[in-house]
XYZ file of C-alpha atoms in Angstrom:
347
model
C -128.339 71.299 64.922
C -126.877 74.692 64.070
C -128.796 77.284 62.102
C -126.640 77.025 59.001
C -127.542 73.344 58.646
C -131.275 74.117 58.388
C -133.271 74.958 55.236
C -133.992 78.686 54.886
C -137.473 80.016 55.541
C -137.493 81.789 52.168
C -136.662 80.297 48.742
C -132.981 80.715 47.941
C -131.745 82.763 45.001
C -130.223 80.861 42.072
C -126.932 79.394 43.213
C -124.055 77.361 41.862
C -124.622 73.653 41.418
C -121.584 71.612 42.414
C -120.655 67.948 42.262
C -117.955 66.092 44.168
C -116.671 62.804 42.760
C -115.555 60.765 45.751
C -117.318 60.189 49.074
C -114.208 59.832 51.232
C -113.184 62.226 53.987
C -111.793 65.016 51.789
C -114.488 64.765 49.136
C -117.269 64.858 51.711
C -115.576 67.696 53.588
C -115.172 69.798 50.459
C -118.820 69.146 49.640
C -119.717 70.584 53.055
C -117.427 73.565 52.447
C -119.152 74.360 49.146
C -122.576 73.942 50.716
C -121.615 76.376 53.477
C -120.475 78.742 50.716
C -123.994 78.606 49.253
C -123.765 75.864 46.607
C -126.169 72.988 46.078
C -123.879 69.952 46.206
C -124.184 66.345 45.049
C -121.593 63.789 46.147
C -120.975 60.737 43.988
C -119.687 57.566 45.588
C -119.587 53.864 44.796
C -120.891 52.670 48.166
C -124.692 52.752 48.269
C -124.856 52.725 52.068
C -122.556 55.733 52.367
C -124.445 57.700 49.718
C -127.794 56.914 51.312
C -126.514 58.050 54.698
C -125.221 61.329 53.237
C -128.493 61.990 51.399
C -130.941 60.922 54.121
C -129.123 61.573 57.387
C -126.536 64.221 56.381
C -123.725 62.160 57.846
C -120.804 60.075 56.587
C -119.900 58.003 59.617
C -117.410 55.843 57.709
C -115.111 58.796 56.995
C -116.277 61.717 59.153
C -117.739 60.215 62.325
C -119.763 62.617 64.430
C -119.902 65.353 61.770
C -123.262 66.720 60.656
C -123.317 67.774 57.005
C -125.193 70.805 55.657
C -128.686 70.114 54.329
C -127.614 71.251 50.823
C -125.359 68.174 50.485
C -126.922 65.095 48.911
C -125.400 61.985 47.327
C -125.912 59.359 44.635
C -124.209 56.311 43.134
C -125.205 57.464 39.627
C -122.117 59.326 38.442
C -123.640 60.611 35.196
C -126.654 62.029 37.006
C -124.362 63.645 39.569
C -122.260 65.424 36.944
C -124.964 66.438 34.482
C -125.725 70.159 34.729
C -123.063 70.963 37.324
C -121.304 74.328 37.247
C -118.365 72.941 39.246
C -117.161 69.326 39.406
C -114.606 68.584 42.122
C -112.630 65.339 41.781
C -111.615 63.640 45.022
C -110.971 60.054 43.970
C -107.594 58.313 44.500
C -105.180 59.833 42.005
C -104.344 56.546 40.285
C -108.061 55.932 39.617
C -108.861 59.384 38.262
C -108.499 58.649 34.553
C -110.755 55.584 34.704
C -113.438 57.546 36.571
C -113.317 60.625 34.334
C -112.969 59.289 30.788
C -116.553 57.912 30.615
C -117.856 61.380 31.575
C -116.523 63.272 28.550
C -119.953 63.642 26.984
C -121.676 64.476 30.282
C -119.543 67.366 31.542
C -121.051 70.609 30.271
C -119.175 72.933 27.860
C -118.781 75.610 30.549
C -118.302 73.340 33.561
C -115.194 73.993 35.658
C -113.406 70.901 36.984
C -111.480 71.060 40.262
C -108.767 68.600 41.232
C -108.698 67.870 44.960
C -106.194 65.078 44.304
C -102.536 65.170 45.295
C -100.349 62.856 43.287
C -98.610 62.084 40.023
C -100.003 59.428 37.680
C -97.820 56.337 37.657
C -98.190 55.380 34.012
C -97.585 58.872 32.574
C -95.870 60.989 35.287
C -98.594 63.564 34.639
C -99.838 65.932 37.306
C -103.502 65.565 38.246
C -104.649 68.689 36.410
C -103.093 67.262 33.248
C -104.870 63.941 33.824
C -108.201 65.736 34.363
C -107.895 67.838 31.203
C -106.813 64.890 29.071
C -109.336 62.404 30.466
C -112.253 64.791 29.956
C -110.867 66.294 26.713
C -111.256 69.855 28.035
C -108.991 72.877 27.874
C -106.597 73.418 30.781
C -108.216 76.811 31.387
C -111.304 75.009 32.718
C -109.298 73.106 35.336
C -108.400 74.318 38.818
C -106.396 72.777 41.646
C -107.103 73.153 45.373
C -104.197 72.618 47.757
C -103.048 73.885 51.137
C -102.976 73.022 54.846
C -106.375 71.350 54.540
C -106.755 68.368 56.867
C -110.258 67.103 56.230
C -111.353 66.323 59.781
C -110.410 69.754 61.081
C -112.212 71.527 58.245
C -115.259 69.284 58.685
C -115.447 70.663 62.237
C -115.333 74.164 60.737
C -111.921 75.006 62.123
C -110.474 77.970 60.187
C -107.939 77.433 57.436
C -106.811 78.868 54.121
C -106.166 77.204 50.791
C -104.775 77.936 47.343
C -106.803 77.669 44.151
C -104.517 77.446 41.147
C -105.569 77.743 37.520
C -104.149 79.113 34.307
C -107.439 81.040 34.024
C -108.146 83.781 36.558
C -111.860 83.485 35.754
C -111.824 79.781 36.591
C -109.903 80.353 39.829
C -112.309 83.092 40.917
C -115.351 80.904 40.198
C -113.948 78.099 42.335
C -113.066 80.598 45.072
C -116.666 81.821 45.027
C -117.875 78.224 45.288
C -115.893 77.468 48.456
C -115.279 80.714 50.338
C -116.842 80.804 53.800
C -116.274 82.155 57.296
C -113.834 79.327 58.053
C -112.413 78.471 54.602
C -110.364 81.227 52.943
C -109.240 80.650 49.335
C -106.348 82.488 47.686
C -105.898 82.300 43.904
C -102.590 81.544 42.213
C -101.715 81.060 38.519
C -98.846 78.644 39.337
C -100.593 75.313 38.724
C -97.306 73.408 38.377
C -95.903 74.603 41.685
C -99.111 74.138 43.650
C -99.618 70.604 42.347
C -96.057 69.507 42.961
C -96.241 70.795 46.525
C -99.389 68.749 47.069
C -97.915 65.591 45.575
C -94.440 65.591 47.097
C -95.427 66.709 50.608
C -97.141 63.325 51.016
C -93.820 61.601 50.348
C -92.034 63.806 52.862
C -94.770 63.071 55.424
C -94.101 59.359 54.949
C -90.432 59.946 55.732
C -91.329 61.930 58.857
C -93.752 59.235 59.968
C -91.192 56.474 59.456
C -88.606 58.436 61.437
C -91.004 59.065 64.302
C -92.118 55.437 64.225
C -88.481 54.550 64.907
C -88.497 56.841 67.935
C -86.597 59.733 66.374
C -87.484 63.193 67.643
C -88.191 66.745 66.600
C -84.691 67.515 65.356
C -85.049 64.768 62.781
C -88.575 65.892 61.918
C -87.462 69.492 61.391
C -84.530 68.347 59.273
C -86.692 66.151 57.030
C -89.378 68.830 56.624
C -86.864 71.559 55.804
C -84.842 69.461 53.376
C -88.084 68.066 51.981
C -89.150 71.572 51.016
C -85.813 71.918 49.245
C -86.610 68.785 47.206
C -90.083 70.061 46.315
C -88.675 73.436 45.290
C -85.882 71.888 43.252
C -88.308 69.743 41.251
C -90.789 72.574 40.827
C -88.227 75.022 39.514
C -87.001 72.418 37.031
C -90.569 72.282 35.700
C -90.940 76.055 35.497
C -92.846 76.716 38.716
C -92.808 80.060 40.533
C -90.321 80.136 43.428
C -92.775 82.183 45.533
C -95.215 79.259 45.689
C -93.023 77.020 47.839
C -92.805 79.059 51.077
C -96.564 79.729 50.849
C -99.740 77.906 51.878
C -99.499 75.201 49.206
C -95.823 74.595 49.975
C -94.595 75.017 53.527
C -98.123 75.382 54.902
C -99.367 72.066 53.573
C -96.051 70.354 54.287
C -96.143 71.345 57.956
C -99.743 70.232 58.427
C -99.246 66.895 56.709
C -95.977 66.073 58.457
C -97.140 67.037 61.953
C -100.774 66.002 62.239
C -101.970 62.603 63.486
C -104.912 63.078 61.076
C -102.529 62.835 58.097
C -102.826 59.390 56.523
C -99.348 59.585 54.996
C -97.775 60.492 58.337
C -99.814 57.768 60.049
C -98.859 55.105 57.518
C -95.191 56.088 57.789
C -95.425 55.659 61.552
C -96.792 52.132 61.114
C -93.896 51.289 58.783
C -91.410 52.742 61.275
C -92.834 50.554 64.020
C -92.245 47.423 61.960
C -95.391 46.768 59.934
C -95.202 45.572 56.356
C -96.583 47.916 53.707
C -99.769 45.867 53.344
C -100.268 45.841 57.114
C -99.670 49.579 57.303
C -102.164 50.309 54.513
C -104.812 48.221 56.279
C -104.099 49.846 59.649
C -104.257 53.356 58.188
C -107.747 52.730 56.841
C -107.643 55.136 53.905
C -105.715 56.160 50.822
C -102.211 57.442 51.552
C -101.351 58.947 48.179
C -97.627 59.096 48.827
C -97.295 55.305 48.784
C -97.845 55.150 45.032
C -96.893 58.692 44.115
C -93.391 58.407 45.557
C -92.383 56.207 42.627
C -93.863 58.491 39.978
C -92.354 61.560 41.652
C -88.948 59.881 41.659
C -89.328 58.869 38.006
C -90.208 62.449 37.091
C -87.247 63.822 39.039
C -84.865 61.286 37.493
C -86.027 62.194 33.994
C -85.175 65.840 34.751
C -81.859 65.099 36.439
C -83.144 66.407 39.796
C -81.776 64.829 42.989
C -84.425 63.969 45.596
C -82.695 61.889 48.305
C -85.636 61.820 50.745
C -88.035 60.694 48.048
C -85.521 58.101 46.868
C -85.132 56.771 50.408
C -88.896 56.459 50.867
C -89.184 54.510 47.610
C -86.431 52.166 48.748
C -88.081 51.542 52.125
C -91.625 51.054 50.806
C -90.968 49.283 47.532
C -87.405 47.958 47.437
C -86.947 46.329 50.832
C -84.599 48.830 52.475
C -84.725 48.251 56.280
C -86.310 51.194 58.077
C -83.283 51.533 60.371
C -81.254 52.569 57.321
C -83.571 55.454 56.387
C -82.080 58.136 58.660
C -78.409 57.296 57.934
C -79.220 57.289 54.220
C -80.703 60.787 54.447
C -77.619 62.120 56.220
C -75.027 60.295 54.102
C -74.886 63.112 51.574
C -71.808 64.977 50.322
C -70.878 67.933 52.544
C -71.782 71.218 50.868
C -73.235 74.657 51.488
C -76.905 74.613 52.542
C -78.144 76.523 49.525
C -76.115 74.583 46.975
């Protein structure tokens, strides 16, 4: 056991109290990050066995096998007890479940509590970004909501491999508080006021990673991967600019950085699920084989709906929707992506 996992010899000074809603790989990892940054952290999860293991043994073998969690991380299945009195509440539940989890907590979240979205998606029923869902579900002002997004693969961070991230909020005070709650020797946060751009990067990169995975599952190589990633960033940028995002966000950590990590890593669930589809599995089989939530499966439809409503063309996203949800054979994915009108690259 390393020294930073052990209780200090002297009583600690008053520190931030943080809660993470969601005991999956990213939620548990972010809990460890905040604990290493000096916070006292409570994880809420539905599974009693997982929560007991986190609290008693400082492990979460179901999602982070072999990783020892800091002693400041505990867990409970009582969501109201977990949230009550927290300075920071980070939400790491599947994006389509967020509203149902958060709405019953309106009266529990404190008047000064900051809420952090770790989710990457767009709500199916409303086409809202996750920060909008959080603010509406909890009936709080948008200035109390922050978004964390970047090249942040949970298993690498859980092993304390260095990375950087972006914390976006309309309030600089909120962003700086969240940065304080998670900054450590291996986790470097940068603040950014462009909530729209950062969230769209996080949502759409999952869809692009599905396309890359499907292509690689069919045996296509790095030329195809580079083409899909590069043109995928164009789609993300196009949609973001239509919604008023800052163009500088897209080549940064939350844009190209996260896109590269998600499209290239075998630890990416969206990339992994796409690979299963490319090798001939049905969607249900691929979801079961992936063993975790691949947000792009559901978000691709809401992203496409949002783009269509704005008159924004997103051919890669459209192709992924057709393969996953409309029965398009996977062999037709690559030709569909390339069967576009000839034009200048920047058009």
